[in-house]
Coordinates of N, CA and C and ligand atoms in Angstrom, one line a residue:
M1 N -4.2 -12.1 -9.2 CA -2.9 -12.1 -8.5 C -3.0 -12.3 -7.0
L2 N -4.0 -11.5 -6.3 CA -4.2 -11.6 -4.9 C -5.7 -11.9 -4.7
T3 N -6.0 -13.0 -3.9 CA -7.4 -13.3 -3.6 C -7.6 -13.6 -2.2
L4 N -8.5 -12.8 -1.6 CA -8.9 -13.1 -0.1 C -10.2 -13.7 -0.2
E5 N -10.4 -14.9 0.4 CA -11.8 -15.5 0.4 C -12.3 -15.7 1.8
K6 N -13.3 -15.0 2.2 CA -13.9 -15.0 3.5 C -12.9 -15.0 4.7
V7 N -12.0 -14.0 4.6 CA -10.9 -13.9 5.6 C -11.4 -13.3 6.9
T8 N -11.1 -14.0 8.0 CA -11.4 -13.5 9.3 C -10.0 -13.3 10.0
A9 N -9.9 -12.2 10.7 CA -8.7 -11.9 11.5 C -8.9 -10.9 12.5
G10 N -8.0 -10.8 13.5 CA -8.1 -9.8 14.5 C -7.0 -9.9 15.5
Y11 N -7.1 -9.4 16.7 CA -6.1 -9.3 17.7 C -6.5 -10.1 18.9
H12 N -5.7 -11.1 19.3 CA -6.1 -11.9 20.5 C -7.5 -12.4 20.3
R13 N -8.4 -12.2 21.1 CA -9.8 -12.7 20.9 C -10.7 -11.7 20.2
L14 N -10.2 -10.6 19.9 CA -11.0 -9.5 19.3 C -11.0 -9.7 17.8
Q15 N -12.2 -10.1 17.3 CA -12.3 -10.3 15.8 C -12.5 -8.9 15.1
I16 N -11.7 -8.6 14.2 CA -11.8 -7.3 13.5 C -12.4 -7.5 12.1
L17 N -11.9 -8.4 11.3 CA -12.3 -8.7 10.0 C -13.2 -9.8 9.9
H18 N -14.4 -9.6 9.3 CA -15.4 -10.7 9.2 C -15.6 -11.2 7.8
E19 N -15.0 -12.3 7.6 CA -15.2 -13.0 6.3 C -15.1 -12.0 5.0
I20 N -14.0 -11.3 4.9 CA -13.8 -10.4 3.8 C -13.3 -11.1 2.6
S21 N -13.8 -10.8 1.4 CA -13.4 -11.3 0.2 C -13.0 -10.1 -0.7
I22 N -11.7 -10.2 -1.2 CA -11.1 -9.1 -1.9 C -10.2 -9.7 -3.0
E23 N -10.2 -9.0 -4.2 CA -9.4 -9.5 -5.3 C -8.6 -8.4 -5.9
V24 N -7.4 -8.6 -6.3 CA -6.6 -7.7 -7.0 C -6.0 -8.4 -8.2
N25 N -6.3 -7.9 -9.4 CA -5.8 -8.6 -10.6 C -4.6 -7.8 -11.2
E26 N -3.8 -8.4 -12.1 CA -2.6 -7.8 -12.6 C -3.0 -6.5 -13.3
G27 N -2.2 -5.5 -13.1 CA -2.4 -4.2 -13.7 C -3.4 -3.3 -13.1
E28 N -4.0 -3.7 -12.0 CA -5.1 -3.0 -11.4 C -4.6 -2.1 -10.2
I29 N -5.3 -0.9 -10.1 CA -5.2 -0.2 -8.8 C -6.6 -0.5 -8.1
V30 N -6.5 -1.1 -6.9 CA -7.7 -1.4 -6.2 C -7.6 -0.6 -4.9
S31 N -8.6 0.1 -4.6 CA -8.7 1.0 -3.3 C -9.6 0.3 -2.3
I32 N -9.2 0.5 -1.0 CA -10.1 0.1 0.1 C -10.4 1.4 0.9
V33 N -11.6 1.8 0.9 CA -12.0 3.0 1.7 C -12.8 2.6 2.8
G34 N -12.9 3.5 3.8 CA -13.7 3.2 5.0 C -13.3 4.2 6.1
A35 N -14.2 4.3 7.1 CA -14.0 5.2 8.2 C -12.7 4.8 9.1
N36 N -12.4 5.6 10.0 CA -11.4 5.3 11.1 C -11.9 4.0 11.7
G37 N -10.9 3.0 11.9 CA -11.2 1.9 12.7 C -12.1 0.8 11.9
A38 N -12.3 1.0 10.6 CA -13.1 0.1 9.9 C -12.3 -1.2 9.6
G39 N -11.0 -1.2 9.8 CA -10.2 -2.5 9.6 C -9.3 -2.4 8.4
K40 N -9.1 -1.2 7.8 CA -8.3 -1.1 6.6 C -6.8 -1.6 6.8
T41 N -6.2 -1.0 7.9 CA -4.8 -1.4 8.2 C -4.7 -2.9 8.6
T42 N -5.7 -3.3 9.3 CA -5.8 -4.8 9.7 C -5.8 -5.6 8.4
T43 N -6.6 -5.2 7.4 CA -6.6 -6.0 6.2 C -5.2 -6.0 5.5
L44 N -4.5 -4.9 5.4 CA -3.2 -5.0 4.7 C -2.2 -5.7 5.6
N45 N -2.3 -5.6 7.0 CA -1.4 -6.3 7.7 C -1.6 -7.8 7.7
T46 N -2.9 -8.2 7.5 CA -3.2 -9.6 7.4 C -2.6 -10.2 6.0
I47 N -2.8 -9.4 5.0 CA -2.2 -9.8 3.7 C -0.7 -9.9 3.8
A48 N -0.1 -8.9 4.5 CA 1.4 -8.9 4.5 C 2.0 -9.9 5.5
G49 N 1.1 -10.6 6.2 CA 1.6 -11.7 7.1 C 2.0 -11.2 8.5
L50 N 1.5 -9.9 8.8 CA 1.9 -9.4 10.1 C 0.7 -9.7 11.2
V51 N -0.5 -10.0 10.6 CA -1.6 -10.4 11.5 C -2.0 -11.8 10.9
K52 N -2.2 -12.8 11.8 CA -2.5 -14.1 11.3 C -4.1 -14.2 11.1
P53 N -4.4 -14.7 9.8 CA -5.9 -14.9 9.7 C -6.4 -16.1 10.5
T54 N -7.6 -16.0 11.1 CA -8.1 -17.1 11.8 C -8.9 -18.1 11.0
S55 N -9.5 -17.5 9.8 CA -10.2 -18.5 8.9 C -10.1 -17.8 7.5
G56 N -10.5 -18.6 6.5 CA -10.5 -18.1 5.2 C -9.3 -18.3 4.5
S57 N -9.1 -17.9 3.2 CA -7.9 -18.2 2.5 C -7.3 -17.0 1.8
I58 N -6.0 -16.9 1.8 CA -5.3 -15.8 1.0 C -4.5 -16.5 0.0
T59 N -4.6 -16.1 -1.3 CA -3.7 -16.7 -2.3 C -3.0 -15.5 -3.0
F60 N -1.7 -15.6 -3.1 CA -1.0 -14.6 -3.9 C -0.1 -15.3 -5.0
A61 N -0.2 -14.8 -6.2 CA 0.6 -15.4 -7.3 C 0.4 -16.9 -7.4
G62 N -0.8 -17.4 -7.2 CA -1.1 -18.8 -7.3 C -0.7 -19.6 -6.1
K63 N -0.2 -19.0 -5.0 CA 0.2 -19.8 -3.9 C -0.5 -19.4 -2.7
P64 N -0.7 -20.4 -1.7 CA -1.3 -19.9 -0.4 C -0.4 -18.9 0.3
A65 N -1.0 -17.7 0.8 CA -0.2 -16.8 1.4 C -0.6 -16.5 2.8
G66 N -1.7 -17.1 3.2 CA -2.2 -16.8 4.6 C -1.4 -17.3 5.7
G67 N -1.0 -16.4 6.6 CA -0.2 -16.8 7.7 C 1.3 -17.1 7.5
R68 N 1.7 -16.8 6.3 CA 3.2 -17.0 5.9 C 4.0 -15.9 6.5
R69 N 5.4 -16.2 6.6 CA 6.2 -15.1 7.2 C 6.3 -13.9 6.3
P70 N 6.2 -12.7 6.9 CA 6.2 -11.5 6.1 C 7.5 -11.4 5.2
S71 N 8.7 -11.8 5.7 CA 9.8 -11.7 4.9 C 9.8 -12.6 3.6
D72 N 9.1 -13.8 3.8 CA 9.0 -14.7 2.6 C 8.1 -14.1 1.5
L73 N 7.0 -13.4 2.1 CA 6.1 -12.8 1.2 C 6.7 -11.6 0.4
V74 N 7.6 -10.9 1.0 CA 8.3 -9.8 0.4 C 9.2 -10.4 -0.7
Q75 N 9.8 -11.5 -0.4 CA 10.6 -12.1 -1.5 C 9.8 -12.6 -2.6
E76 N 8.5 -12.8 -2.5 CA 7.7 -13.3 -3.5 C 7.0 -12.1 -4.3
G77 N 7.2 -10.9 -3.7 CA 6.8 -9.7 -4.5 C 5.6 -9.0 -3.8
L78 N 5.3 -9.3 -2.6 CA 4.1 -8.7 -1.9 C 4.7 -7.7 -0.9
V79 N 4.6 -6.4 -1.2 CA 5.4 -5.4 -0.4 C 4.5 -4.3 0.1
L80 N 4.6 -4.0 1.4 CA 3.7 -3.1 2.1 C 4.5 -1.8 2.4
V81 N 3.9 -0.6 2.1 CA 4.4 0.6 2.6 C 3.5 1.0 3.7
P82 N 4.0 0.8 5.0 CA 3.2 0.9 6.1 C 2.7 2.3 6.5
E83 N 1.6 2.4 7.3 CA 1.1 3.7 7.8 C 2.3 4.3 8.7
G84 N 2.5 5.6 8.5 CA 3.6 6.2 9.3 C 5.0 6.0 8.6
R85 N 5.0 5.2 7.5 CA 6.2 5.2 6.7 C 7.4 4.3 7.2
A86 N 7.6 4.3 8.5 CA 8.7 3.5 9.2 C 10.0 3.6 8.5
L87 N 10.5 4.8 8.2 CA 11.8 4.9 7.5 C 12.9 4.8 8.5
F88 N 14.1 4.6 8.1 CA 15.3 4.7 9.0 C 15.7 6.1 9.0
G89 N 15.2 6.9 10.1 CA 15.4 8.3 10.1 C 16.8 8.8 10.0
N90 N 17.8 8.1 10.6 CA 19.2 8.6 10.7 C 20.0 8.1 9.5
L91 N 19.3 7.3 8.6 CA 20.0 6.9 7.4 C 19.7 7.8 6.2
S92 N 20.6 7.7 5.3 CA 20.4 8.7 4.1 C 19.3 8.0 3.1
V93 N 19.0 8.7 2.2 CA 18.1 8.3 1.1 C 18.6 7.0 0.4
E94 N 19.9 7.1 0.1 CA 20.5 5.9 -0.6 C 20.6 4.8 0.3
E95 N 20.8 5.0 1.6 CA 20.9 3.8 2.5 C 19.5 3.2 2.8
N96 N 18.5 4.1 2.9 CA 17.1 3.6 3.0 C 16.7 2.7 1.8
L97 N 17.1 3.2 0.7 CA 16.7 2.5 -0.6 C 17.4 1.1 -0.6
Q98 N 18.7 1.1 -0.2 CA 19.5 -0.2 -0.2 C 18.8 -1.2 0.8
M99 N 18.3 -0.7 1.9 CA 17.6 -1.5 2.9 C 16.4 -2.1 2.3
G100 N 15.7 -1.4 1.5 CA 14.5 -1.9 0.8 C 14.8 -3.0 -0.1
G101 N 16.1 -3.1 -0.6 CA 16.4 -4.1 -1.5 C 17.1 -5.3 -0.9
W102 N 16.9 -5.5 0.4 CA 17.6 -6.6 1.1 C 17.4 -7.9 0.6
S103 N 16.2 -8.1 0.0 CA 15.9 -9.5 -0.5 C 16.6 -9.9 -1.8
R104 N 17.3 -8.9 -2.4 CA 17.7 -9.1 -3.8 C 19.3 -9.0 -3.9
D105 N 19.8 -9.5 -5.0 CA 21.2 -9.4 -5.2 C 21.7 -8.0 -5.3
R106 N 22.8 -7.6 -4.7 CA 23.2 -6.2 -4.7 C 23.4 -5.7 -6.1
A107 N 23.9 -6.6 -7.0 CA 24.2 -6.2 -8.3 C 22.9 -5.7 -9.1
D108 N 21.8 -6.2 -8.6 CA 20.5 -5.8 -9.4 C 20.0 -4.5 -8.9
L109 N 20.6 -3.9 -7.8 CA 19.9 -2.8 -7.1 C 20.1 -1.5 -7.8
T110 N 21.3 -1.3 -8.6 CA 21.6 0.0 -9.2 C 20.5 0.4 -10.1
G111 N 20.0 -0.5 -11.0 CA 19.0 -0.2 -12.0 C 17.7 0.2 -11.3
S112 N 17.4 -0.5 -10.2 CA 16.1 -0.2 -9.5 C 16.2 1.2 -8.7
M113 N 17.4 1.5 -8.3 CA 17.6 2.8 -7.7 C 17.4 3.9 -8.7
D114 N 17.9 3.7 -9.9 CA 17.7 4.6 -11.0 C 16.3 4.8 -11.3
D115 N 15.5 3.7 -11.3 CA 14.1 3.8 -11.6 C 13.4 4.6 -10.5
V116 N 13.8 4.4 -9.2 CA 13.2 5.2 -8.2 C 13.5 6.7 -8.4
F117 N 14.7 7.0 -8.7 CA 15.2 8.4 -8.9 C 14.4 9.0 -10.1
E118 N 14.1 8.2 -11.1 CA 13.4 8.8 -12.3 C 11.9 9.1 -11.8
L119 N 11.3 8.2 -11.0 CA 10.0 8.5 -10.5 C 10.0 9.7 -9.6
F120 N 10.9 9.8 -8.7 CA 11.0 10.9 -7.7 C 12.3 11.6 -7.8
P121 N 12.5 12.6 -8.8 CA 13.8 13.2 -8.9 C 14.3 13.9 -7.7
I122 N 13.5 14.4 -6.8 CA 13.9 15.0 -5.6 C 14.8 14.1 -4.7
L123 N 14.5 12.8 -4.8 CA 15.3 11.8 -4.0 C 16.8 11.7 -4.6
R124 N 16.9 11.8 -5.9 CA 18.3 11.9 -6.5 C 19.0 13.1 -6.0
E125 N 18.4 14.2 -6.0 CA 19.0 15.5 -5.6 C 19.5 15.3 -4.2
R126 N 18.7 14.7 -3.3 CA 19.0 14.6 -1.9 C 19.4 13.3 -1.4
R127 N 20.1 12.5 -2.4 CA 20.4 11.1 -2.1 C 21.3 10.9 -0.8
A128 N 22.1 11.9 -0.5 CA 23.0 11.8 0.7 C 22.4 12.3 2.0
Q129 N 21.2 12.9 1.9 CA 20.6 13.6 3.0 C 19.9 12.5 3.9
V130 N 19.8 12.8 5.3 CA 19.2 11.7 6.1 C 17.7 11.9 6.1
A131 N 17.0 10.8 6.3 CA 15.5 10.8 6.0 C 14.8 11.8 7.1
E132 N 15.3 11.8 8.3 CA 14.5 12.6 9.3 C 14.4 14.1 9.0
T133 N 15.3 14.6 8.1 CA 15.2 16.0 7.8 C 14.2 16.3 6.7
F134 N 13.6 15.3 6.1 CA 12.6 15.5 5.1 C 11.3 15.9 5.5
S135 N 10.5 16.6 4.6 CA 9.1 16.9 4.7 C 8.3 15.6 4.6
G136 N 7.1 15.7 5.1 CA 6.2 14.6 5.0 C 6.1 14.0 3.6
G137 N 5.9 14.8 2.6 CA 5.8 14.4 1.2 C 7.0 13.7 0.8
Q138 N 8.2 14.2 1.0 CA 9.4 13.6 0.7 C 9.7 12.2 1.3
Q139 N 9.2 12.2 2.6 CA 9.3 10.9 3.4 C 8.4 9.8 2.7
Q140 N 7.2 10.3 2.3 CA 6.3 9.3 1.6 C 6.9 8.8 0.4
M141 N 7.5 9.7 -0.4 CA 8.2 9.3 -1.6 C 9.3 8.3 -1.4
L142 N 10.1 8.6 -0.3 CA 11.1 7.6 0.0 C 10.7 6.3 0.5
A143 N 9.5 6.3 1.2 CA 9.0 5.0 1.7 C 8.5 4.3 0.5
I144 N 7.9 4.9 -0.4 CA 7.4 4.2 -1.6 C 8.6 3.7 -2.4
G145 N 9.6 4.5 -2.6 CA 10.8 4.1 -3.3 C 11.5 2.9 -2.6
R146 N 11.5 3.0 -1.3 CA 12.1 1.8 -0.6 C 11.4 0.5 -0.9
A147 N 10.0 0.6 -0.9 CA 9.2 -0.6 -1.3 C 9.5 -1.1 -2.7
L148 N 9.7 -0.1 -3.6 CA 10.0 -0.5 -5.0 C 11.3 -1.3 -5.2
M149 N 12.2 -1.0 -4.2 CA 13.5 -1.5 -4.4 C 13.4 -3.1 -4.1
A150 N 12.3 -3.5 -3.6 CA 12.1 -5.0 -3.4 C 11.5 -5.7 -4.6
K151 N 11.3 -4.9 -5.6 CA 10.7 -5.3 -6.9 C 9.3 -6.0 -6.7
P152 N 8.4 -5.3 -6.2 CA 7.0 -5.8 -5.9 C 6.3 -6.2 -7.1
K153 N 5.5 -7.3 -7.0 CA 4.5 -7.6 -8.0 C 3.2 -6.8 -7.6
L154 N 3.0 -6.8 -6.3 CA 1.8 -6.1 -5.7 C 2.3 -5.1 -4.6
L155 N 2.0 -3.9 -4.8 CA 2.5 -2.8 -3.8 C 1.3 -2.5 -3.0
M156 N 1.4 -2.6 -1.7 CA 0.2 -2.2 -0.9 C 0.6 -0.9 -0.1
L157 N -0.3 0.1 -0.1 CA 0.1 1.4 0.5 C -1.0 1.7 1.5
D158 N -0.6 2.0 2.8 CA -1.5 2.3 3.9 C -1.5 3.8 4.1
E159 N -2.6 4.4 3.6 CA -2.8 5.9 3.9 C -1.6 6.7 3.4
P160 N -1.2 6.6 2.2 CA 0.0 7.4 1.8 C -0.2 8.9 1.8
S161 N -1.4 9.4 1.8 CA -1.5 10.9 1.7 C -1.7 11.5 3.2
T162 N -1.6 10.7 4.2 CA -1.8 11.3 5.5 C -0.8 12.4 5.9
G163 N -1.3 13.6 6.3 CA -0.4 14.6 6.6 C 0.1 15.4 5.5
L164 N -0.3 15.1 4.2 CA 0.3 15.8 3.1 C -0.6 16.9 2.6
S165 N 0.0 18.0 2.1 CA -0.8 19.0 1.4 C -1.5 18.5 0.2
P166 N -2.5 19.2 -0.2 CA -3.3 18.7 -1.4 C -2.2 18.6 -2.6
K167 N -1.3 19.4 -2.8 CA -0.4 19.4 -3.9 C 0.5 18.1 -3.9
L168 N 1.0 17.9 -2.6 CA 1.8 16.7 -2.4 C 1.0 15.4 -2.5
T169 N -0.2 15.5 -2.0 CA -1.1 14.3 -2.1 C -1.2 14.0 -3.6
W170 N -1.5 14.9 -4.4 CA -1.7 14.8 -5.9 C -0.4 14.1 -6.4
A171 N 0.8 14.7 -6.0 CA 2.0 14.1 -6.6 C 2.2 12.7 -6.2
V172 N 1.9 12.3 -4.9 CA 2.1 10.9 -4.5 C 1.1 10.0 -5.3
L173 N -0.2 10.4 -5.3 CA -1.1 9.6 -6.0 C -0.8 9.4 -7.5
D174 N -0.3 10.5 -8.1 CA 0.1 10.4 -9.5 C 1.2 9.5 -9.7
A175 N 2.1 9.5 -8.7 CA 3.3 8.5 -8.8 C 2.7 7.0 -8.8
I176 N 1.7 6.9 -7.9 CA 1.1 5.6 -7.8 C 0.6 5.0 -9.1
K177 N -0.1 6.0 -9.8 CA -0.6 5.6 -11.1 C 0.5 5.2 -12.1
R178 N 1.6 5.9 -12.0 CA 2.7 5.7 -12.9 C 3.4 4.3 -12.5
I179 N 3.4 4.0 -11.2 CA 3.9 2.7 -10.8 C 3.0 1.6 -11.4
R180 N 1.7 1.8 -11.3 CA 0.7 0.8 -11.9 C 1.1 0.6 -13.4
D181 N 1.3 1.7 -14.0 CA 1.6 1.7 -15.5 C 2.9 0.9 -15.9
T182 N 3.7 0.7 -14.9 CA 4.9 -0.1 -15.1 C 4.7 -1.6 -14.9
G183 N 3.4 -1.9 -14.5 CA 3.0 -3.3 -14.5 C 2.9 -3.9 -13.0
V184 N 3.1 -3.0 -12.1 CA 2.9 -3.4 -10.7 C 1.5 -3.1 -10.2
A185 N 0.8 -4.2 -9.7 CA -0.6 -4.0 -9.2 C -0.5 -3.3 -7.8
V186 N -1.6 -2.5 -7.5 CA -1.5 -1.7 -6.4 C -2.8 -1.9 -5.6
L187 N -2.6 -2.1 -4.2 CA -3.8 -2.1 -3.3 C -3.5 -0.9 -2.4
L188 N -4.5 0.0 -2.5 CA -4.3 1.3 -1.8 C -5.4 1.5 -0.8
V189 N -5.0 1.8 0.5 CA -6.0 2.1 1.5 C -5.9 3.6 1.7
E190 N -7.1 4.3 1.8 CA -7.1 5.7 1.9 C -8.3 6.2 2.7
Q191 N -8.1 7.2 3.4 CA -9.2 7.9 4.0 C -9.7 9.0 3.1
N192 N -8.8 9.4 2.2 CA -9.1 10.4 1.2 C -9.9 9.8 0.0
A193 N -11.2 9.5 0.4 CA -12.0 8.6 -0.4 C -12.2 9.1 -1.9
S194 N -12.4 10.4 -2.0 CA -12.7 10.9 -3.4 C -11.6 10.6 -4.4
Q195 N -10.4 10.9 -4.0 CA -9.3 10.5 -4.9 C -9.0 9.1 -5.1
A196 N -9.1 8.4 -3.9 CA -8.8 6.9 -3.9 C -9.8 6.2 -4.9
L197 N -11.1 6.7 -4.8 CA -12.1 6.1 -5.8 C -11.9 6.4 -7.2
A198 N -11.6 7.8 -7.4 CA -11.5 8.2 -8.8 C -10.3 7.5 -9.5
M199 N -9.3 7.1 -8.8 CA -8.1 6.5 -9.5 C -8.2 5.0 -9.5
A200 N -9.2 4.4 -8.9 CA -9.2 2.9 -8.7 C -9.9 2.3 -9.8
D201 N -9.3 1.2 -10.4 CA -10.0 0.3 -11.4 C -11.1 -0.3 -10.7
R202 N -10.9 -0.8 -9.4 CA -12.0 -1.3 -8.6 C -11.8 -0.8 -7.2
A203 N -12.9 -0.9 -6.4 CA -12.7 -0.5 -5.0 C -13.7 -1.3 -4.1
Y204 N -13.3 -1.2 -2.8 CA -14.2 -1.9 -1.8 C -14.4 -0.9 -0.7
V205 N -15.6 -0.9 -0.1 CA -15.9 -0.1 1.0 C -16.0 -1.0 2.2
L206 N -15.2 -0.7 3.3 CA -15.1 -1.5 4.5 C -15.8 -0.8 5.6
E207 N -16.8 -1.5 6.3 CA -17.4 -0.9 7.5 C -17.4 -2.0 8.6
S208 N -16.9 -1.5 9.7 CA -16.8 -2.4 10.9 C -16.3 -3.8 10.5
G209 N -15.2 -3.9 9.7 CA -14.6 -5.1 9.3 C -15.3 -6.0 8.3
S210 N -16.3 -5.5 7.7 CA -17.0 -6.2 6.6 C -16.9 -5.4 5.3
V211 N -16.9 -6.1 4.2 CA -17.0 -5.4 2.9 C -18.5 -5.2 2.6
V212 N -18.9 -3.9 2.5 CA -20.3 -3.6 2.3 C -20.6 -3.2 0.8
L213 N -19.6 -2.8 0.1 CA -19.9 -2.4 -1.3 C -18.6 -2.7 -2.1
E214 N -18.7 -3.0 -3.3 CA -17.6 -3.1 -4.2 C -18.0 -2.7 -5.7
G215 N -17.0 -2.3 -6.4 CA -17.3 -2.0 -7.8 C -16.3 -1.1 -8.4
P216 N -16.3 -0.8 -9.7 CA -15.4 0.2 -10.2 C -15.3 1.4 -9.4
G217 N -14.1 1.9 -9.2 CA -14.0 3.1 -8.4 C -14.8 4.3 -8.7
P218 N -14.8 4.7 -9.9 CA -15.6 5.9 -10.3 C -17.1 5.7 -10.1
Q219 N -17.5 4.4 -10.3 CA -18.9 4.1 -10.1 C -19.3 4.2 -8.6
L220 N -18.4 3.7 -7.8 CA -18.7 3.7 -6.3 C -18.8 5.2 -5.8
A221 N -18.0 6.0 -6.4 CA -18.0 7.5 -6.1 C -19.3 8.1 -6.4
Q222 N -20.1 7.5 -7.2 CA -21.4 8.1 -7.6 C -22.5 7.5 -6.7
D223 N -22.2 6.4 -5.9 CA -23.2 5.7 -5.1 C -23.6 6.6 -4.0
D224 N -25.0 6.8 -3.8 CA -25.5 7.7 -2.8 C -25.0 7.4 -1.4
R225 N -24.9 6.1 -1.0 CA -24.5 5.8 0.3 C -23.0 6.2 0.5
V226 N -22.2 6.0 -0.5 CA -20.8 6.3 -0.5 C -20.6 7.9 -0.4
R227 N -21.4 8.5 -1.2 CA -21.3 10.0 -1.2 C -21.7 10.6 0.2
A228 N -22.7 10.0 0.8 CA -23.2 10.5 2.0 C -22.1 10.2 3.2
A229 N -21.6 9.0 3.1 CA -20.8 8.6 4.3 C -19.3 9.0 4.2
Y230 N -18.8 9.0 2.9 CA -17.3 9.2 2.7 C -16.9 10.4 2.0
L231 N -17.9 11.0 1.2 CA -17.5 12.1 0.4 C -18.2 13.4 0.9
G232 N -18.9 13.4 1.9 CA -19.4 14.5 2.5 C -20.4 15.3 1.6
M233 N -21.2 14.5 0.9 CA -22.2 15.1 -0.1 C -23.6 14.8 0.3
Ligands
LIG1 P1 -7.4 3.9 10.8 O1 -7.7 4.7 9.6 O2 -7.8 4.6 12.0 O3 -6.0 3.4 10.7 P2 -8.4 1.4 10.0 O4 -9.6 1.3 9.1 O5 -7.0 1.2 9.4 O6 -8.5 2.7 10.7 P3 -7.5 -0.6 11.9 O7 -6.3 0.1 12.2 O8 -7.4 -1.9 11.1 O9 -8.6 0.3 11.1 O10 -8.3 -0.9 13.2 C1 -9.5 -1.7 13.3 C2 -9.8 -2.0 14.7 O11 -8.8 -2.9 15.3 C3 -9.9 -0.8 15.6 O12 -11.0 -1.0 16.5 C4 -8.6 -0.8 16.4 O13 -8.8 -0.3 17.6 C5 -8.3 -2.3 16.5 N1 -6.9 -2.6 16.6 C6 -6.0 -2.1 15.7 N2 -4.7 -2.6 16.0 C7 -4.9 -3.3 17.2 C8 -4.0 -4.0 18.0 N3 -2.7 -4.2 17.8 N4 -4.6 -4.6 19.1 C9 -5.9 -4.6 19.4 N5 -6.8 -3.9 18.6 C10 -6.3 -3.3 17.5

């Protein structure tokens, strides 16, 4: 569904990603783990069209995706939940969700909103409340819900557990598994490496902008180098 082949990207003359190759297949959760500054956010932003690749190729759903407009990629089903969530703080839950469905016919949005409320019942209870009054966990649920309103084929999540308690982290990661079970592929970036690896069908370890290890998530979690560098063992 998504293939990156030897993608290089960065900011101005500063090269951050060095020929990275990553693949996400239908029905998979794929995790990218790595230290602060390894280039995880830059990878997602490059896939989403926010950073232009300088070489290599990106293919999504059979079509070239590298360097395309972010809004066109959203319409084709490539949707990012950014780091920091970027909610409309003074808008209600319902209004935030409607904004997420901007690329679709209004008539199709009611069913999608019901699906989001089924996944996160707290959002239904608080549908009229403005987003800025929410806890971090509820805001993350809303950010994921808003992305689902665009009907993604591939959902990319940048550090969804940042700032959340262990209980809420578990709730958010569990929701991500349920989203995958509805047929949406997931590309997950996490510093919380142990959970991100445990739940990943496949995973990549990024170091200084290069992929240094890849394999089934639970298998990588057993790798001595990964255990020492990312799992504190
Ligand atoms: P973190 O977990 O801290 O977000 P990360 O693995 O997501 O880390 P990136 O945010 O992709 O890493 O950053 C990779 C490198 O790119 C870092 O050295 C960072 O300082 C640099 N960088 C990120 N954004 C920009 C920017 N807009 N302009 C210049 N350099 C940037």
